[in-house]
PDB file of C-alpha atoms in Angstrom:
ATOM      1  CA  UNK A  28      -3.685 -13.919  18.933  1.00  0.00           C
ATOM      2  CA  UNK A  29      -6.484 -13.955  16.354  1.00  0.00           C
ATOM      3  CA  UNK A  30      -3.992 -12.807  13.703  1.00  0.00           C
ATOM      4  CA  UNK A  31      -1.829 -15.806  14.595  1.00  0.00           C
ATOM      5  CA  UNK A  32      -4.794 -18.192  14.474  1.00  0.00           C
ATOM      6  CA  UNK A  33      -6.104 -16.776  11.177  1.00  0.00           C
ATOM      7  CA  UNK A  34      -2.652 -17.039   9.587  1.00  0.00           C
ATOM      8  CA  UNK A  35      -1.845 -20.514  10.969  1.00  0.00           C
ATOM      9  CA  UNK A  36       1.060 -19.237  13.060  1.00  0.00           C
ATOM     10  CA  UNK A  37       0.014 -21.174  16.158  1.00  0.00           C
ATOM     11  CA  UNK A  38      -1.102 -24.740  16.685  1.00  0.00           C
ATOM     12  CA  UNK A  39      -4.671 -23.855  17.637  1.00  0.00           C
ATOM     13  CA  UNK A  40      -7.670 -25.229  15.837  1.00  0.00           C
ATOM     14  CA  UNK A  41      -9.779 -22.527  14.293  1.00  0.00           C
ATOM     15  CA  UNK A  42     -12.898 -24.699  14.380  1.00  0.00           C
ATOM     16  CA  UNK A  43     -14.704 -22.157  16.535  1.00  0.00           C
ATOM     17  CA  UNK A  44     -14.111 -19.502  13.871  1.00  0.00           C
ATOM     18  CA  UNK A  45     -16.671 -19.339  11.092  1.00  0.00           C
ATOM     19  CA  UNK A  46     -15.846 -17.164   8.122  1.00  0.00           C
ATOM     20  CA  UNK A  47     -18.654 -14.715   7.424  1.00  0.00           C
ATOM     21  CA  UNK A  48     -20.004 -14.156   3.921  1.00  0.00           C
ATOM     22  CA  UNK A  49     -18.005 -11.615   1.899  1.00  0.00           C
ATOM     23  CA  UNK A  50     -18.868  -8.037   2.705  1.00  0.00           C
ATOM     24  CA  UNK A  51     -18.491  -4.882   0.673  1.00  0.00           C
ATOM     25  CA  UNK A  52     -17.133  -2.801   3.564  1.00  0.00           C
ATOM     26  CA  UNK A  53     -14.366  -3.448   6.034  1.00  0.00           C
ATOM     27  CA  UNK A  54     -12.073  -6.416   5.594  1.00  0.00           C
ATOM     28  CA  UNK A  55     -12.674  -9.628   3.683  1.00  0.00           C
ATOM     29  CA  UNK A  56     -11.530 -11.725   6.652  1.00  0.00           C
ATOM     30  CA  UNK A  57     -14.696 -11.303   8.721  1.00  0.00           C
ATOM     31  CA  UNK A  58     -15.682 -13.989  11.183  1.00  0.00           C
ATOM     32  CA  UNK A  59     -19.179 -14.638  12.462  1.00  0.00           C
ATOM     33  CA  UNK A  60     -19.594 -13.616  16.066  1.00  0.00           C
ATOM     34  CA  UNK A  61     -20.810 -16.522  18.160  1.00  0.00           C
ATOM     35  CA  UNK A  62     -24.168 -15.913  19.758  1.00  0.00           C
ATOM     36  CA  UNK A  63     -23.717 -15.352  23.446  1.00  0.00           C
ATOM     37  CA  UNK A  64     -26.438 -15.828  25.999  1.00  0.00           C
ATOM     38  CA  UNK A  65     -24.193 -15.910  29.036  1.00  0.00           C
ATOM     39  CA  UNK A  66     -22.718 -12.570  30.075  1.00  0.00           C
ATOM     40  CA  UNK A  67     -19.397 -14.120  31.133  1.00  0.00           C
ATOM     41  CA  UNK A  68     -18.910 -15.735  27.700  1.00  0.00           C
ATOM     42  CA  UNK A  69     -19.815 -12.498  25.893  1.00  0.00           C
ATOM     43  CA  UNK A  70     -16.660 -10.880  27.261  1.00  0.00           C
ATOM     44  CA  UNK A  71     -14.392 -13.897  26.773  1.00  0.00           C
ATOM     45  CA  UNK A  72     -11.635 -14.196  24.164  1.00  0.00           C
ATOM     46  CA  UNK A  73     -13.389 -15.307  20.972  1.00  0.00           C
ATOM     47  CA  UNK A  74     -16.558 -13.161  21.029  1.00  0.00           C
ATOM     48  CA  UNK A  75     -14.699 -10.064  22.184  1.00  0.00           C
ATOM     49  CA  UNK A  76     -11.738 -10.498  19.836  1.00  0.00           C
ATOM     50  CA  UNK A  77     -13.869 -11.321  16.797  1.00  0.00           C
ATOM     51  CA  UNK A  78     -15.852  -8.136  17.364  1.00  0.00           C
ATOM     52  CA  UNK A  79     -12.612  -6.110  17.356  1.00  0.00           C
ATOM     53  CA  UNK A  80     -11.116  -8.064  14.425  1.00  0.00           C
ATOM     54  CA  UNK A  81     -14.157  -7.416  12.241  1.00  0.00           C
ATOM     55  CA  UNK A  82     -13.688  -3.672  12.779  1.00  0.00           C
ATOM     56  CA  UNK A  83     -10.155  -3.802  11.370  1.00  0.00           C
ATOM     57  CA  UNK A  84      -9.443  -2.508   7.892  1.00  0.00           C
ATOM     58  CA  UNK A  85      -8.475  -4.773   5.006  1.00  0.00           C
ATOM     59  CA  UNK A  86      -5.068  -3.125   4.998  1.00  0.00           C
ATOM     60  CA  UNK A  87      -4.486  -4.102   8.625  1.00  0.00           C
ATOM     61  CA  UNK A  88      -5.619  -7.745   8.505  1.00  0.00           C
ATOM     62  CA  UNK A  89      -3.634  -8.324   5.295  1.00  0.00           C
ATOM     63  CA  UNK A  90      -0.278  -7.432   6.845  1.00  0.00           C
ATOM     64  CA  UNK A  91       2.384  -9.944   5.873  1.00  0.00           C
ATOM     65  CA  UNK A  92       3.964 -10.266   9.307  1.00  0.00           C
ATOM     66  CA  UNK A  93       2.889 -10.222  12.923  1.00  0.00           C
ATOM     67  CA  UNK A  94       5.368  -7.404  13.579  1.00  0.00           C
ATOM     68  CA  UNK A  95       3.816  -5.247  10.860  1.00  0.00           C
ATOM     69  CA  UNK A  96       0.304  -6.095  12.075  1.00  0.00           C
ATOM     70  CA  UNK A  97       1.141  -5.077  15.648  1.00  0.00           C
ATOM     71  CA  UNK A  98       2.826  -1.854  14.558  1.00  0.00           C
ATOM     72  CA  UNK A  99      -0.177  -0.772  12.483  1.00  0.00           C
ATOM     73  CA  UNK A 100      -2.695  -1.987  15.051  1.00  0.00           C
ATOM     74  CA  UNK A 101      -1.621   0.735  17.465  1.00  0.00           C
ATOM     75  CA  UNK A 102      -2.435   3.423  14.885  1.00  0.00           C
ATOM     76  CA  UNK A 103      -5.970   2.085  14.362  1.00  0.00           C
ATOM     77  CA  UNK A 104      -8.753   4.223  15.865  1.00  0.00           C
ATOM     78  CA  UNK A 105     -10.667   2.533  18.666  1.00  0.00           C
TER      79      UNK A 105
END
């Protein structure tokens, strides 16, 4: 879902996503993780998904299609 939001493939506002400053490692599409003080929110969609997204390689997040992204996502180490 974050791929769809980041690539404007769904009608969801990305206002809760803040692009992180450019990094030298990983992908250039990093998002800042929201600070979480409540345990239930820490494991909700945005904080949990952003943490996983930021671990993705540049090659993965730059895929041109959702199909290609999904196919390569399964080969990514956890």
